[in-house]
Amino acid sequence: MPDNNPFPLPKDELLDAYRRMRTIREFEERLHVDFARGDIPGFVHLYAGEEAAAVGIMKHLWDGDHIASTHRGHGHCIAKGVDVVAMMKEIYGKKGGACEGKGGSMHIADLSKGMMGANGILGAGAPLVCGAALAAKYRAKQKGGPSDVAISFVGDGASNQGTFLESLNLAAVWNLPAIFVVENNGYAESTARDYGTAVDSYVDRAAGFGLPGITVDGTDFFAVYEAAGEVIRRAREGGGPSLLECKMVRFHGHFEGDAQTYRAKGELEDIRANRDCLQRFTQAILGAKAVSEAELQAIDRDVLGLIERAVAEAKAAPPPDAADLTTDVYVRY
Amino acid sequence: MARKISMKMAINEAIDQEMTRDPTVIMMGEDIVGGAGGEGEKDAWGGVLGVTKGLYAKHPDKLLDTPLSESAYIGAAIGAAASGMRPIAELMFIDFMGVCFDQIFNQAAKFRYMFGGKAETPVVIRAMVGAGFRAAAQHSQMLTPIFTHIPGLKVVCPSTPYDTKGLLIQSIRDNDPVIFCEHKNLYGFEGDVPEKSYTVPLGEANVPREGKDVTIVAYGLMAHRALEAADLLAKDGIEAEVIDLRTLSPLDMDTVLESVEKTGRLVCVDEANPRCNIATDVSAQVAMNAFGALKAQIEMVAPPHVPVPFSPVLEDLYIPSGAQIADAARRTLAKGKT
Ligand SMILES: Cc1ncc(C[n+]2csc(CCOP(=O)(O)OP(=O)(O)O)c2C)c(N)n1
Ligand SMILES: [Mg+2]
């Protein structure tokens, strides 16, 4: 590691983290614009503002690790390595999309990358992750060495689903290599987090289920990276499940089209100016001279080119064929 | 006094009038008010599509936003109903029944029977149903048959603003649990609705169009598609009778049987998947009770046996069209006895 890098990641890894976060940001900002133009059908929930959590966690994962995402899933997909062009095609409902246009934004999945899907049902990912972690445990027993892990993402609101709370207990009693990430962005739709959740601390809540818990500033990439490293290492070594709360902010409405009148005056401007995880990361790595401005600009150009190409390909792609309507219901019927 | 309002406003007005009339009527659901606990606007949402917007200002103590815990609050609405209240619980999308179904089908539906006829559970569970919103597989289903399968539940699915207001008021006053299914693609649909309070009885079908040649049975959005089909058929001189079931449990078979006795031909339309749906139920009952009146085979028009696809192209193919219904009518007219 060169002398001017005080960070826990070598330079190429820092640049990779930057690229992933920048890709998520540009992907989402582009969807925001194109949705307003009427180009995109359906419900779209954007991850902009929350990138450091997905990337800070996913930097520790390999393809054999599983994640289960939420309705706000684009960031998790990109951070886990799902192809951006295939994602864009999916969001446009086109052939060649990650799910052949059958799933859409709320159901993007890529099982080859261990990405078990965005989800339209709150809390549904947590039990699935218990299952993925159980499978990982069996695999580890057979082949030896560190276990694959499975990570469930859940919002502050959805963390009040019975499925989520039951899963915490199940993971604890079975000592599963599972991590439960609570993405606390302060709101569930228009409702403030504190209205819907009586307990202040997710560490306390985890303790009530017999799990260790950590709370981090989810806008601080390095804080997330470090905490995620700890809980993932423990899970890989057979030390069992954990809960990780990331306090974060969302830059857009609950879904596209949300007027966000429930926010305080000036709140959006404030979080964009002062709690931008990408800006914070950029300032940190530039400030320490770990990377150069030119290197970041080159990535920015790449990313913009990629998003442009993704949109162009998505628009040009043919829609599914009529015959596709009735395929894929069963493996064989 | 002709006043046209949307189905959305008809729901809003029904809840408003019942809350004003009866102090035991309360409502709970996710973001049905919105902005709770925050520093911005209160009543920021009025539900995910704004159906309950404005009710909070009129009835601040009667609308409760809930945590995202359907098992708990749908169950709480049922428990409150069994304890003297008359709650309306909003499940947002019917697809979310998966997380709270026990409270509905093992608890609410069975109290009266299990407790020897001594319990009353006057709860209304409102939820959006249906496809066409590009909302994909987990936000677009027509799950009505799952509820009609369960004895003890009443199931309503209106197609017009007039019926919506009258049926919702009746559902709130009814002493059994009612699953009130609102087609999200009809929320903006406008029609004549009296300002005053009125009821439409549960278990009575409507006949929006009379005809002598073929009977088309439908409900919800499909009632509109059936009327489109009737228009298409009229161009060929075929007079179709359209029956809008409105209530699926109890089911008004008398109106259907009477119509089939007259026309001898039946097309059953359903937006629910084709196996064990409302259309198969109606078809079976007609076959059992009016076989002699049938001049040809019964036709069913339903989506294919697949989840609702996201891609707009596929979703449009998924939802039965007026043309498909008209074709089915022509098929049954082309066959059998004259
Ligand atoms: C079981 C279920 N209930 C309700 C919804 C509707 N819904 C979708 S997102 C959402 C809010 C989620 O808030 P949170 O978990 O904090 O995640 P965020 O949107 O803030 O990322 C709600 C109520 C749903 N999709 N599934
Ligand atoms: Mg949230």
XYZ file of C-alpha atoms and ligand atoms in Angstrom:
698
model
C 0.000 0.000 0.000
C 1.490 3.382 -0.940
C 2.339 5.784 1.872
C -0.351 8.283 0.973
C -3.150 5.728 1.441
C -4.405 5.704 5.035
C -7.434 3.573 4.090
C -8.117 -0.099 4.688
C -8.306 -0.704 0.911
C -5.573 -0.494 -1.717
C -5.886 2.122 -4.416
C -7.435 -0.095 -7.087
C -10.075 -1.198 -4.581
C -10.819 2.405 -3.662
C -11.285 3.202 -7.324
C -13.510 0.166 -7.718
C -15.653 1.270 -4.774
C -15.874 4.715 -6.316
C -16.884 3.249 -9.652
C -19.652 1.153 -8.115
C -21.046 4.058 -6.091
C -20.842 6.429 -9.034
C -22.560 3.862 -11.242
C -25.442 3.516 -8.798
C -25.759 7.286 -8.494
C -25.799 7.941 -12.236
C -28.089 4.983 -12.898
C -30.630 6.325 -10.411
C -30.374 9.977 -11.418
C -30.902 8.964 -15.022
C -33.996 6.924 -14.096
C -35.314 9.909 -12.175
C -35.134 12.069 -15.293
C -36.426 9.423 -17.692
C -39.295 8.477 -15.387
C -40.440 12.095 -15.222
C -40.383 12.114 -19.018
C -42.755 9.152 -19.041
C -40.272 6.670 -20.513
C -40.440 4.151 -17.682
C -43.470 2.088 -16.663
C -44.457 1.029 -13.173
C -43.179 1.720 -9.678
C -39.554 2.808 -9.356
C -37.821 3.257 -5.982
C -34.406 4.925 -6.200
C -31.349 4.150 -4.081
C -29.527 7.465 -4.676
C -28.008 8.778 -1.445
C -27.636 5.289 0.044
C -24.783 3.969 -2.126
C -22.137 3.706 0.593
C -24.129 1.033 2.416
C -24.558 -1.299 -0.550
C -20.987 -0.885 -1.757
C -19.359 -0.845 1.688
C -20.987 -4.214 2.409
C -20.735 -5.797 -1.029
C -16.983 -5.068 -1.269
C -16.587 -7.982 1.158
C -18.640 -10.464 -0.845
C -17.930 -12.982 -3.545
C -20.343 -14.594 -6.027
C -21.086 -17.552 -3.745
C -22.499 -15.188 -1.123
C -26.202 -14.455 -1.394
C -28.123 -11.263 -0.868
C -31.863 -10.646 -0.704
C -32.845 -7.120 -1.550
C -35.873 -4.878 -1.160
C -38.167 -2.811 -3.383
C -35.288 -0.283 -3.436
C -32.980 -2.774 -5.056
C -31.023 -1.191 -7.907
C -28.095 -0.241 -5.668
C -27.785 -3.725 -4.214
C -27.828 -5.203 -7.715
C -25.113 -2.927 -9.073
C -22.947 -3.305 -5.989
C -23.231 -7.117 -6.251
C -22.146 -7.025 -9.877
C -25.396 -7.427 -11.814
C -24.994 -6.228 -15.401
C -26.127 -2.629 -15.727
C -27.372 -2.965 -19.304
C -29.457 -6.029 -18.395
C -30.861 -4.087 -15.433
C -31.857 -1.147 -17.587
C -33.516 -3.432 -20.113
C -35.439 -5.046 -17.280
C -36.675 -1.704 -16.004
C -37.896 -0.930 -19.514
C -39.597 -4.344 -19.694
C -37.552 -5.530 -22.651
C -36.222 -8.793 -24.000
C -32.704 -9.432 -22.749
C -33.489 -7.783 -19.427
C -32.097 -9.396 -16.282
C -35.462 -11.199 -15.962
C -36.454 -11.040 -19.643
C -38.786 -8.141 -18.915
C -41.057 -10.269 -16.762
C -40.043 -8.875 -13.383
C -39.319 -5.163 -13.704
C -37.618 -2.803 -11.255
C -39.122 -4.425 -8.160
C -38.013 -7.943 -9.090
C -34.566 -7.648 -10.658
C -32.524 -10.727 -9.841
C -29.343 -12.428 -10.995
C -28.944 -15.763 -9.294
C -25.566 -16.330 -10.958
C -24.304 -13.394 -8.885
C -26.011 -14.565 -5.703
C -28.537 -11.757 -6.056
C -31.827 -13.355 -4.984
C -33.993 -10.523 -6.159
C -35.416 -7.190 -5.302
C -38.741 -7.787 -3.602
C -42.218 -6.339 -3.731
C -43.133 -7.778 -0.351
C -41.644 -6.086 2.685
C -39.674 -8.396 4.944
C -39.807 -11.299 2.491
C -36.053 -11.417 2.007
C -35.172 -12.238 5.602
C -36.521 -15.819 5.724
C -35.047 -16.471 2.271
C -31.683 -15.367 3.567
C -31.995 -17.783 6.479
C -32.410 -20.497 3.877
C -29.482 -19.293 1.801
C -27.358 -19.152 4.947
C -28.424 -22.670 5.895
C -27.390 -23.902 2.442
C -24.069 -22.063 2.827
C -23.537 -23.775 6.165
C -24.037 -27.223 4.614
C -21.671 -26.314 1.755
C -19.011 -25.131 4.188
C -19.319 -28.338 6.189
C -18.678 -30.377 3.031
C -15.848 -28.395 1.542
C -14.269 -26.871 4.675
C -12.844 -23.382 4.881
C -14.734 -20.141 5.398
C -18.448 -20.250 4.767
C -20.359 -18.282 2.187
C -22.673 -15.794 3.846
C -26.170 -14.523 3.114
C -27.249 -10.951 3.673
C -30.765 -9.627 3.990
C -31.453 -5.959 3.392
C -34.488 -4.446 5.038
C -35.731 -0.893 5.485
C -36.405 0.719 8.850
C -40.122 0.350 8.156
C -40.029 -3.231 6.940
C -37.959 -4.248 9.950
C -41.303 -4.312 11.777
C -42.570 -7.209 9.684
C -43.084 -10.456 11.520
C -41.120 -12.290 8.841
C -38.070 -10.174 9.631
C -38.343 -10.539 13.399
C -38.950 -14.285 13.184
C -35.898 -14.588 10.962
C -33.662 -12.910 13.526
C -34.600 -15.584 16.015
C -34.296 -18.437 13.545
C -30.859 -17.294 12.423
C -29.747 -17.034 16.033
C -30.996 -20.458 17.134
C -29.517 -22.136 14.069
C -26.322 -20.065 14.318
C -26.539 -19.193 10.624
C -23.955 -17.270 8.585
C -26.555 -14.549 8.006
C -26.343 -10.765 8.281
C -29.403 -8.579 8.633
C -28.751 -5.088 7.332
C -31.279 -2.482 8.410
C -31.157 0.421 5.990
C -32.502 3.191 8.169
C -33.244 6.154 5.941
C -35.614 7.724 8.430
C -38.796 7.077 6.474
C -41.141 4.317 5.482
C -43.004 5.836 2.555
C -44.170 9.145 4.075
C -44.057 8.020 7.696
C -41.151 8.933 9.938
C -39.136 6.038 11.300
C -39.798 6.944 14.925
C -43.563 6.852 14.454
C -43.507 3.222 13.394
C -40.756 1.817 15.596
C -40.871 2.128 19.370
C -37.303 1.112 20.129
C -34.579 3.618 19.288
C -31.648 1.290 18.970
C -31.404 -1.610 16.567
C -28.493 -2.866 18.637
C -30.945 -3.250 21.521
C -33.438 -4.932 19.270
C -30.804 -7.373 18.039
C -29.738 -8.083 21.613
C -33.338 -8.982 22.420
C -33.067 -11.724 19.814
C -29.655 -12.893 20.953
C -27.713 -11.328 18.078
C -24.800 -8.923 18.201
C -25.644 -5.619 16.537
C -23.731 -2.599 15.254
C -24.981 0.823 14.234
C -22.960 2.832 11.749
C -23.245 6.067 9.837
C -24.309 4.637 6.517
C -23.179 7.740 4.670
C -19.606 6.953 5.714
C -18.313 4.309 3.322
C -15.364 3.408 5.543
C -17.518 3.009 8.643
C -19.817 0.648 6.766
C -16.877 -1.192 5.238
C -15.250 -1.768 8.595
C -18.400 -2.850 10.440
C -19.516 -5.094 7.581
C -16.050 -6.651 7.502
C -16.355 -7.585 11.134
C -19.812 -9.169 10.986
C -19.127 -10.950 7.710
C -15.828 -12.364 8.996
C -17.577 -13.656 12.107
C -20.299 -15.296 10.005
C -17.753 -16.891 7.660
C -15.917 -18.401 10.619
C -19.027 -19.974 12.130
C -19.618 -17.225 14.687
C -23.241 -16.779 13.694
C -25.559 -13.992 12.557
C -25.457 -10.260 13.251
C -27.517 -7.180 12.651
C -25.984 -4.098 11.057
C -27.879 -0.822 11.071
C -26.840 1.790 8.512
C -28.216 5.259 9.181
C -28.680 6.834 5.799
C -30.625 9.301 3.690
C -32.615 8.929 0.493
C -32.277 11.660 -2.080
C -35.555 11.058 -3.917
C -39.143 10.348 -3.029
C -40.330 7.011 -1.710
C -41.071 6.180 -5.327
C -40.869 8.318 -8.401
C -43.780 10.718 -8.435
C -43.782 11.234 -4.646
C -44.089 14.978 -3.867
C -42.363 14.466 -0.476
C -44.392 17.099 1.362
C -43.817 15.139 4.563
C -40.218 16.313 4.693
C -39.172 19.348 6.735
C -38.523 22.545 4.814
C -35.006 22.566 3.422
C -34.430 18.918 4.407
C -33.650 17.649 0.924
C -31.267 20.498 0.150
C -29.585 19.896 3.489
C -29.049 16.171 3.065
C -27.845 16.602 -0.493
C -25.358 19.271 0.610
C -24.204 17.738 3.867
C -24.933 14.018 3.895
C -23.932 12.919 0.431
C -22.052 9.632 0.923
C -20.424 9.811 -2.480
C -19.174 13.331 -1.974
C -17.859 12.335 1.438
C -15.995 9.355 0.023
C -14.585 11.414 -2.836
C -13.352 14.130 -0.517
C -11.734 11.577 1.765
C -9.777 9.746 -0.923
C -8.845 12.922 -2.782
C -7.971 14.744 0.423
C -5.557 11.994 1.396
C -4.171 12.017 -2.144
C -4.860 8.302 -2.346
C -6.231 8.852 -5.838
C -6.051 11.692 -8.322
C -8.840 13.836 -9.660
C -8.000 12.720 -13.170
C -8.501 9.092 -12.163
C -11.953 9.842 -10.793
C -12.870 11.890 -13.838
C -11.896 9.013 -16.088
C -14.260 6.762 -14.113
C -17.020 9.369 -14.314
C -16.700 9.422 -18.084
C -16.797 5.630 -18.246
C -19.845 5.465 -16.039
C -21.760 8.104 -17.956
C -20.913 6.284 -21.167
C -22.142 3.012 -19.669
C -25.442 4.513 -18.515
C -25.963 6.187 -21.876
C -25.346 2.888 -23.630
C -27.643 1.049 -21.203
C -30.502 3.457 -21.890
C -29.935 3.366 -25.640
C -29.832 -0.428 -25.681
C -32.882 -0.662 -23.427
C -34.877 1.630 -25.677
C -33.763 -0.172 -28.819
C -34.340 -3.672 -27.439
C -37.447 -5.489 -28.662
C -40.255 -6.186 -26.198
C -40.840 -9.811 -25.217
C -42.709 -11.961 -27.747
C -46.355 -12.805 -27.166
C -45.287 -16.442 -26.683
C -43.178 -15.400 -23.687
C -46.364 -14.679 -21.739
C -46.888 -18.356 -20.939
C -43.329 -19.630 -20.536
C -41.323 -19.952 -17.304
C -44.219 -20.714 -14.969
C -42.890 -24.181 -14.178
C -39.701 -26.015 -15.008
C -41.963 -28.631 -16.548
C -45.731 -28.998 -16.365
C -78.825 15.997 -9.246
C -76.174 14.585 -11.523
C -72.783 14.772 -9.925
C -69.898 12.802 -11.354
C -67.071 11.737 -9.065
C -64.292 9.176 -9.346
C -64.344 5.776 -7.711
C -61.546 7.029 -5.492
C -63.693 9.900 -4.233
C -66.664 7.578 -3.814
C -64.606 5.504 -1.370
C -63.451 8.616 0.440
C -67.018 9.888 0.759
C -68.374 6.556 1.993
C -65.776 6.377 4.775
C -66.337 10.019 5.676
C -70.108 9.593 5.964
C -69.896 6.394 7.986
C -67.320 7.869 10.361
C -69.614 10.839 10.871
C -72.631 8.612 11.465
C -71.143 5.936 13.693
C -68.570 6.611 16.429
C -67.323 3.013 16.309
C -66.088 3.316 12.714
C -62.318 3.742 12.692
C -59.725 3.077 10.029
C -56.157 1.832 10.096
C -53.477 1.204 7.510
C -50.054 2.151 6.201
C -49.718 5.841 5.261
C -53.507 6.226 5.104
C -52.782 9.625 6.655
C -49.081 9.958 5.987
C -46.418 12.265 7.318
C -46.818 10.808 10.816
C -43.951 11.594 13.140
C -42.274 13.879 10.619
C -41.722 17.607 10.435
C -43.465 18.204 7.109
C -47.103 18.127 6.054
C -49.537 15.975 8.030
C -51.991 13.986 5.883
C -49.165 14.052 3.342
C -50.357 10.995 1.427
C -53.873 9.911 2.323
C -52.954 6.406 1.226
C -50.540 5.314 -1.453
C -52.834 6.608 -4.233
C -54.515 9.353 -2.197
C -57.857 7.605 -1.604
C -58.204 8.684 2.028
C -56.688 12.143 1.562
C -58.507 14.762 3.608
C -60.267 12.359 5.974
C -57.740 12.984 8.722
C -58.673 16.660 8.927
C -62.307 15.685 9.486
C -61.761 12.679 11.760
C -58.359 13.109 13.403
C -58.963 10.481 16.087
C -60.322 7.867 13.747
C -57.535 7.319 11.238
C -54.533 5.411 12.510
C -51.349 5.044 10.557
C -49.706 1.741 11.355
C -46.214 0.263 11.419
C -45.438 -1.953 8.418
C -46.800 -4.975 10.253
C -49.878 -6.320 8.485
C -50.219 -9.397 10.657
C -50.440 -7.167 13.700
C -52.725 -4.406 12.476
C -55.059 -6.448 10.275
C -55.361 -8.791 13.220
C -55.921 -5.827 15.539
C -58.727 -4.566 13.304
C -60.321 -8.008 13.500
C -59.876 -8.113 17.267
C -61.355 -4.633 17.637
C -64.290 -5.689 15.474
C -64.890 -8.624 17.775
C -64.801 -6.152 20.681
C -67.396 -3.591 19.682
C -65.690 -1.431 17.070
C -66.431 -1.311 13.356
C -62.955 -0.953 11.855
C -61.912 -0.506 8.255
C -58.409 -1.849 7.670
C -56.557 -0.977 4.504
C -54.262 -3.678 3.177
C -52.983 -1.426 0.372
C -52.386 -4.160 -2.235
C -54.315 -7.425 -1.936
C -51.036 -9.189 -2.745
C -49.892 -8.386 0.806
C -52.505 -10.783 2.203
C -49.695 -13.324 2.258
C -48.219 -11.851 5.404
C -51.468 -11.574 7.378
C -53.719 -14.272 5.977
C -54.008 -16.291 9.172
C -55.793 -13.441 10.902
C -58.248 -13.256 8.011
C -59.040 -16.868 7.206
C -58.458 -18.713 10.465
C -59.575 -15.953 12.811
C -62.045 -13.433 11.350
C -63.730 -15.874 8.996
C -64.314 -18.585 11.562
C -65.231 -16.785 14.795
C -68.953 -16.858 14.173
C -69.127 -20.551 13.340
C -66.559 -21.815 15.815
C -68.128 -19.837 18.634
C -71.561 -21.282 17.958
C -73.024 -18.210 16.297
C -72.246 -15.952 19.240
C -69.535 -13.749 17.658
C -69.834 -10.822 15.287
C -66.797 -9.462 13.447
C -67.843 -6.315 11.562
C -64.516 -5.540 9.915
C -63.932 -4.321 6.369
C -60.563 -5.067 4.790
C -60.046 -2.778 1.808
C -57.385 -3.591 -0.759
C -56.410 -2.750 -4.305
C -56.717 -5.557 -6.821
C -55.996 -6.109 -10.458
C -53.530 -5.681 -13.275
C -52.784 -2.966 -15.797
C -50.693 -0.708 -13.578
C -47.276 -2.017 -14.706
C -46.866 -2.992 -11.062
C -45.632 -6.544 -11.797
C -46.225 -9.928 -10.224
C -46.552 -8.964 -6.549
C -48.743 -5.859 -6.879
C -51.222 -6.783 -9.628
C -53.104 -9.908 -8.681
C -56.820 -10.567 -8.702
C -56.992 -12.824 -5.680
C -60.770 -12.775 -5.201
C -61.191 -16.567 -5.489
C -58.885 -17.157 -2.547
C -61.336 -15.270 -0.357
C -64.549 -16.662 -1.849
C -63.205 -20.111 -1.048
C -63.381 -19.327 2.668
C -66.774 -19.655 4.380
C -67.418 -16.725 6.714
C -65.894 -14.044 4.509
C -67.914 -11.745 2.306
C -66.206 -10.533 -0.851
C -67.074 -7.412 -2.835
C -65.551 -6.091 -6.062
C -67.419 -3.126 -7.570
C -67.057 -1.646 -11.039
C -68.683 1.790 -10.790
C -68.375 4.758 -8.424
C -72.099 4.461 -7.579
C -71.813 0.820 -6.552
C -68.549 1.461 -4.769
C -70.022 4.029 -2.420
C -73.192 2.077 -1.725
C -71.433 -1.258 -1.298
C -68.727 0.177 0.935
C -71.292 1.778 3.243
C -73.197 -1.500 3.317
C -69.974 -3.412 3.998
C -69.122 -1.155 6.925
C -72.602 -1.710 8.369
C -72.517 -5.458 7.720
C -71.748 -7.572 10.762
C -69.524 -10.083 8.980
C -65.929 -9.610 7.800
C -65.913 -8.158 4.296
C -62.987 -8.191 1.866
C -63.558 -5.069 -0.221
C -61.612 -5.276 -3.482
C -60.955 -2.029 -5.341
C -59.611 -2.243 -8.865
C -56.726 0.214 -9.034
C -57.333 0.872 -12.713
C -60.845 2.050 -11.934
C -59.860 4.606 -9.271
C -59.994 7.430 -11.789
C -63.202 6.179 -13.435
C -66.020 8.699 -12.955
C -69.751 8.212 -12.678
C -72.914 9.600 -11.114
C -72.878 9.355 -7.331
C -75.498 10.888 -5.039
C -74.038 13.077 -2.306
C -76.296 11.649 0.359
C -75.571 8.362 2.052
C -77.120 5.224 0.529
C -76.455 1.504 0.467
C -76.278 -1.157 -2.203
C -77.104 -4.582 -0.754
C -74.460 -7.303 -0.678
C -75.239 -10.345 -2.779
C -77.180 -8.640 -5.572
C -75.796 -8.569 -9.082
C -76.456 -5.672 -11.421
C -77.540 -5.977 -15.049
C -76.056 -2.939 -16.786
C -77.161 -4.155 -20.209
C -80.021 -6.404 -21.199
C -80.017 -8.725 -24.196
C -81.582 -11.947 -25.402
C -78.802 -13.753 -27.279
C -75.980 -14.415 -24.833
C -75.231 -13.787 -21.144
C -71.849 -12.336 -20.184
C -70.991 -12.524 -16.471
C -68.163 -10.376 -15.104
C -67.106 -8.133 -12.211
C -64.651 -5.313 -11.491
C -62.667 -4.064 -14.481
C -63.973 -7.007 -16.501
C -67.529 -5.649 -16.240
C -66.310 -2.741 -18.373
C -64.633 -5.080 -20.834
C -67.860 -7.086 -21.025
C -69.770 -3.930 -21.923
C -67.185 -3.182 -24.634
C -67.760 -6.693 -25.947
C -71.511 -6.108 -25.948
C -70.958 -2.987 -28.067
C -68.840 -4.987 -30.521
C -71.445 -7.743 -30.698
C -74.248 -5.218 -31.234
C -72.574 -4.214 -34.487
C -73.256 -7.765 -35.705
C -76.808 -7.608 -34.451
C -76.075 -9.784 -31.405
C -77.791 -8.700 -28.195
C -75.638 -9.550 -25.212
C -76.854 -9.326 -21.638
C -74.131 -8.199 -19.221
C -74.251 -9.172 -15.562
C -71.955 -7.361 -13.145
C -71.747 -9.599 -10.083
C -70.566 -6.767 -7.759
C -70.520 -9.127 -4.760
C -68.700 -12.439 -5.111
C -69.646 -13.809 -1.723
C -72.562 -14.106 -1.309
C -72.994 -14.748 -5.014
C -76.220 -13.799 -6.790
C -76.739 -16.955 -8.845
C -80.445 -16.245 -9.233
C -79.782 -13.346 -11.569
C -77.305 -15.424 -13.581
C -79.615 -18.439 -13.855
C -82.565 -16.291 -14.853
C -80.518 -14.713 -17.606
C -79.226 -18.048 -18.892
C -82.767 -19.431 -18.950
C -83.511 -16.557 -21.332
C -80.399 -16.549 -23.544
C -79.258 -20.171 -23.366
C -75.653 -19.077 -23.799
C -73.063 -18.084 -21.244
C -69.665 -16.403 -21.247
C -67.989 -16.100 -17.833
C -65.253 -13.501 -17.571
C -62.695 -13.235 -14.797
C -59.475 -11.306 -14.276
C -58.389 -13.956 -11.790
C -56.245 -16.853 -13.003
C -58.340 -19.537 -14.688
C -58.140 -22.423 -12.217
C -60.853 -22.422 -9.533
C -61.824 -18.803 -10.098
C -65.155 -16.982 -9.961
C -65.864 -17.818 -13.615
C -65.387 -21.563 -13.077
C -67.624 -21.363 -10.025
C -70.416 -19.594 -11.922
C -69.995 -21.995 -14.857
C -70.258 -25.034 -12.612
C -73.353 -23.737 -10.899
C -75.019 -22.998 -14.224
C -74.089 -26.445 -15.531
C -75.556 -28.028 -12.406
C -78.700 -25.942 -12.171
C -79.591 -24.855 -15.692
C -78.072 -27.503 -17.931
C -81.311 -27.908 -19.828
C -81.413 -24.226 -20.691
C -77.947 -24.216 -22.249
C -77.899 -24.306 -26.033
C -74.113 -24.593 -26.313
C -70.971 -25.028 -24.254
C -70.128 -22.369 -21.677
C -67.162 -20.152 -22.577
C -64.668 -18.730 -20.095
C -62.428 -15.722 -20.685
C -59.610 -15.332 -18.164
C -55.900 -14.564 -18.193
C -53.558 -17.495 -18.809
C -52.426 -19.537 -15.806
C -49.327 -17.384 -15.231
C -48.256 -14.630 -12.811
C -48.824 -11.035 -13.948
C -45.880 -10.026 -16.151
C -44.158 -6.653 -15.817
C -43.487 -5.849 -19.466
C -46.356 -3.631 -20.654
C -46.609 -5.613 -23.887
C -47.108 -8.860 -21.995
C -49.352 -7.341 -19.350
C -51.715 -6.033 -22.010
C -51.890 -9.529 -23.488
C -52.494 -10.969 -20.031
C -55.617 -8.937 -19.256
C -58.732 -10.176 -21.073
C -59.937 -7.690 -23.692
C -63.367 -6.741 -24.965
C -62.488 -8.337 -28.292
C -61.614 -11.652 -26.620
C -64.914 -11.623 -24.772
C -66.813 -10.867 -27.972
C -65.006 -13.739 -29.716
C -65.977 -16.097 -26.906
C -69.587 -14.990 -27.281
C -69.418 -15.656 -31.030
C -67.953 -19.108 -30.373
C -70.804 -20.135 -28.142
C -73.319 -18.617 -30.560
C -71.835 -20.583 -33.466
C -72.371 -23.922 -31.769
C -75.082 -26.036 -30.269
C -78.832 -25.843 -30.530
C -80.614 -22.884 -32.051
C -45.913 -6.583 2.977
C -45.883 -5.227 2.369
N -46.535 -4.211 2.972
C -46.528 -2.974 2.439
C -45.863 -2.715 1.278
C -45.899 -1.331 0.650
N -44.628 -0.625 0.823
C -43.656 -0.696 -0.114
S -42.276 0.108 0.332
C -42.965 0.607 1.787
C -42.162 1.415 2.759
C -40.890 0.732 3.127
O -40.158 1.486 4.033
P -38.735 0.992 4.504
O -38.805 -0.439 4.885
O -38.225 1.937 5.513
O -37.846 1.047 3.174
P -37.476 2.334 2.303
O -38.568 2.500 1.307
O -37.346 3.484 3.206
O -36.201 1.962 1.640
C -44.272 0.133 1.906
C -45.175 0.383 3.039
C -45.199 -3.808 0.661
N -44.548 -3.657 -0.500
N -45.212 -5.026 1.224
Mg -36.977 3.562 5.231
